[in-house]
Amino acid sequence: MTGVPASAAGGSSQASPASQTSPGPQAAQAAQAAGAVVVPSEVTADAAAIADPEDAGRPPRGAKLAAAAVNQASVWNIANLLTMLRLILVPGFVALMLADGGYDPAWRAFAWAAFAIAMITDLFDGHIARTYNLVTDFGKIADPIADKAIMGAALICLSSLGDLPWWVTIVILGRELGITLLRFLVIRYGVIPASRGGKLKTLTQGVAVGMYVLALTGWLATLRWWVMAAAVVLTVVTGLDYVRQAVVLRRQGIAERKAALEETQA
C-alpha cells in the first residue's frame, strides 16, 4: 500500500495549494503513520533540476524581459517628457523665427512663445527629476543638449537676421561649449556644482534672448540691449569662475591620489 485517500485519512478531498507543495509537520507525520509516501518539496525541486540540468540556477523565464521593460518604462517620466518637448520645440522655433523672411512681428511672437515654453520647461524638468527620484541616464544626456540647442538656435537665428552681433553669439556659445567640455575633463576628480551666478546667467540670457526674439521698438529695444549686455558680462564672469573651480578641483584630486598612493606604499 503506497498511499491512503484523503477521505480515508479524515481529510478533505481537495487540498490547498500550500498543503500540496509543502506539507506541515503534523500532516507529514499523519501521512507516514498511514503508510503514505511523503515527498518533500526540496526533493521535487532537485528532481526537476536533474531532469533538466540546463534550467538549474536560471532565473524564471521572461524575468530579464520584464526587468528590461521596467527600466525602459522609467524613461517615460514627466521630467524626461519635458526634456523631449524642449527638443521638439527647437526645429519648430527655428521655422517660426525664419518664417516670412524672419521680420514678421506675428511670426516672431509665435517664435517667442515657443522659446518661452522651452525655457520654462528647463526650469522644471531638472527640479522634478531630483525631487521625485526620476533621474535617468537619458535625462542626464538629453537635458543639457536641449538647453544648449534652444539657446544656440535662438542666438544663431538672431545673428543671421542681423538683430544681434555675431560676437555676442560666439561668446555665449563658446562659453557654454567650453564649460561643458571642461566638466568632462575634470569629472574624474569630481563634479563642478552649478553656482548661483550660473543660474542667474541662464535666467538673464533667457530674458535677453526672448526680448530680442520679439519685434520690440522704442525704449524696450534699448532696454533689451542693456539686458543682453548684463547677460554677456555674467556669461564671461561665471565662465572664468568655472575655470577656477576646475583648476582647484583638479589640484585637490591629484593631491588626494598622491597621498593615497604614498599611504599604500608605506
mmCIF file with all atom_site columns, N, CA and C in Angstrom, residues 83 86 138-149 180:
data_model
loop_
_atom_site.group_PDB
_atom_site.id
_atom_site.type_symbol
_atom_site.label_atom_id
_atom_site.label_alt_id
_atom_site.label_comp_id
_atom_site.label_asym_id
_atom_site.label_entity_id
_atom_site.label_seq_id
_atom_site.pdbx_PDB_ins_code
_atom_site.Cartn_x
_atom_site.Cartn_y
_atom_site.Cartn_z
_atom_site.occupancy
_atom_site.B_iso_or_equiv
_atom_site.pdbx_formal_charge
_atom_site.auth_seq_id
_atom_site.auth_comp_id
_atom_site.auth_asym_id
_atom_site.auth_atom_id
_atom_site.pdbx_PDB_model_num
ATOM 1  N N  . THR A 1 83  ? 11.810 67.345 -21.203 1.00 0.00 ? 83  THR A N  1
ATOM 2  C CA . THR A 1 83  ? 13.054 67.492 -21.965 1.00 0.00 ? 83  THR A CA 1
ATOM 3  C C  . THR A 1 83  ? 12.829 67.181 -23.443 1.00 0.00 ? 83  THR A C  1
ATOM 4  N N  . ARG A 1 86  ? 11.160 70.019 -25.129 1.00 0.00 ? 86  ARG A N  1
ATOM 5  C CA . ARG A 1 86  ? 12.098 71.096 -25.437 1.00 0.00 ? 86  ARG A CA 1
ATOM 6  C C  . ARG A 1 86  ? 12.902 70.792 -26.696 1.00 0.00 ? 86  ARG A C  1
ATOM 7  N N  . PHE A 1 138 ? 19.137 58.864 -19.691 1.00 0.00 ? 138 PHE A N  1
ATOM 8  C CA . PHE A 1 138 ? 18.647 59.654 -20.819 1.00 0.00 ? 138 PHE A CA 1
ATOM 9  C C  . PHE A 1 138 ? 18.526 61.127 -20.432 1.00 0.00 ? 138 PHE A C  1
ATOM 10 N N  . GLY A 1 139 ? 17.976 61.387 -19.262 1.00 0.00 ? 139 GLY A N  1
ATOM 11 C CA . GLY A 1 139 ? 17.812 62.765 -18.822 1.00 0.00 ? 139 GLY A CA 1
ATOM 12 C C  . GLY A 1 139 ? 19.141 63.470 -18.629 1.00 0.00 ? 139 GLY A C  1
ATOM 13 N N  . LYS A 1 140 ? 20.142 62.752 -18.098 1.00 0.00 ? 140 LYS A N  1
ATOM 14 C CA . LYS A 1 140 ? 21.456 63.354 -17.884 1.00 0.00 ? 140 LYS A CA 1
ATOM 15 C C  . LYS A 1 140 ? 22.084 63.802 -19.194 1.00 0.00 ? 140 LYS A C  1
ATOM 16 N N  . ILE A 1 141 ? 21.823 63.057 -20.267 1.00 0.00 ? 141 ILE A N  1
ATOM 17 C CA . ILE A 1 141 ? 22.413 63.393 -21.564 1.00 0.00 ? 141 ILE A CA 1
ATOM 18 C C  . ILE A 1 141 ? 21.548 64.384 -22.326 1.00 0.00 ? 141 ILE A C  1
ATOM 19 N N  . ALA A 1 142 ? 20.235 64.139 -22.337 1.00 0.00 ? 142 ALA A N  1
ATOM 20 C CA . ALA A 1 142 ? 19.341 64.945 -23.174 1.00 0.00 ? 142 ALA A CA 1
ATOM 21 C C  . ALA A 1 142 ? 19.100 66.340 -22.615 1.00 0.00 ? 142 ALA A C  1
ATOM 22 N N  . ASP A 1 143 ? 19.082 66.490 -21.294 1.00 0.00 ? 143 ASP A N  1
ATOM 23 C CA . ASP A 1 143 ? 18.753 67.793 -20.704 1.00 0.00 ? 143 ASP A CA 1
ATOM 24 C C  . ASP A 1 143 ? 19.745 68.883 -21.096 1.00 0.00 ? 143 ASP A C  1
ATOM 25 N N  . PRO A 1 144 ? 21.069 68.689 -20.920 1.00 0.00 ? 144 PRO A N  1
ATOM 26 C CA . PRO A 1 144 ? 21.988 69.754 -21.343 1.00 0.00 ? 144 PRO A CA 1
ATOM 27 C C  . PRO A 1 144 ? 21.990 69.972 -22.850 1.00 0.00 ? 144 PRO A C  1
ATOM 28 N N  . ILE A 1 145 ? 21.749 68.903 -23.628 1.00 0.00 ? 145 ILE A N  1
ATOM 29 C CA . ILE A 1 145 ? 21.676 69.067 -25.080 1.00 0.00 ? 145 ILE A CA 1
ATOM 30 C C  . ILE A 1 145 ? 20.493 69.950 -25.458 1.00 0.00 ? 145 ILE A C  1
ATOM 31 N N  . ALA A 1 146 ? 19.349 69.706 -24.828 1.00 0.00 ? 146 ALA A N  1
ATOM 32 C CA . ALA A 1 146 ? 18.155 70.511 -25.117 1.00 0.00 ? 146 ALA A CA 1
ATOM 33 C C  . ALA A 1 146 ? 18.368 71.972 -24.719 1.00 0.00 ? 146 ALA A C  1
ATOM 34 N N  . ASP A 1 147 ? 19.025 72.191 -23.575 1.00 0.00 ? 147 ASP A N  1
ATOM 35 C CA . ASP A 1 147 ? 19.276 73.563 -23.119 1.00 0.00 ? 147 ASP A CA 1
ATOM 36 C C  . ASP A 1 147 ? 20.103 74.339 -24.142 1.00 0.00 ? 147 ASP A C  1
ATOM 37 N N  . LYS A 1 148 ? 21.190 73.738 -24.559 1.00 0.00 ? 148 LYS A N  1
ATOM 38 C CA . LYS A 1 148 ? 22.098 74.431 -25.484 1.00 0.00 ? 148 LYS A CA 1
ATOM 39 C C  . LYS A 1 148 ? 21.523 74.497 -26.895 1.00 0.00 ? 148 LYS A C  1
ATOM 40 N N  . ALA A 1 149 ? 20.669 73.529 -27.255 1.00 0.00 ? 149 ALA A N  1
ATOM 41 C CA . ALA A 1 149 ? 20.086 73.524 -28.595 1.00 0.00 ? 149 ALA A CA 1
ATOM 42 C C  . ALA A 1 149 ? 19.136 74.698 -28.782 1.00 0.00 ? 149 ALA A C  1
ATOM 43 N N  . THR A 1 180 ? 31.133 72.935 -20.775 1.00 0.00 ? 180 THR A N  1
ATOM 44 C CA . THR A 1 180 ? 30.691 71.533 -20.868 1.00 0.00 ? 180 THR A CA 1
ATOM 45 C C  . THR A 1 180 ? 31.880 70.603 -21.070 1.00 0.00 ? 180 THR A C  1
#
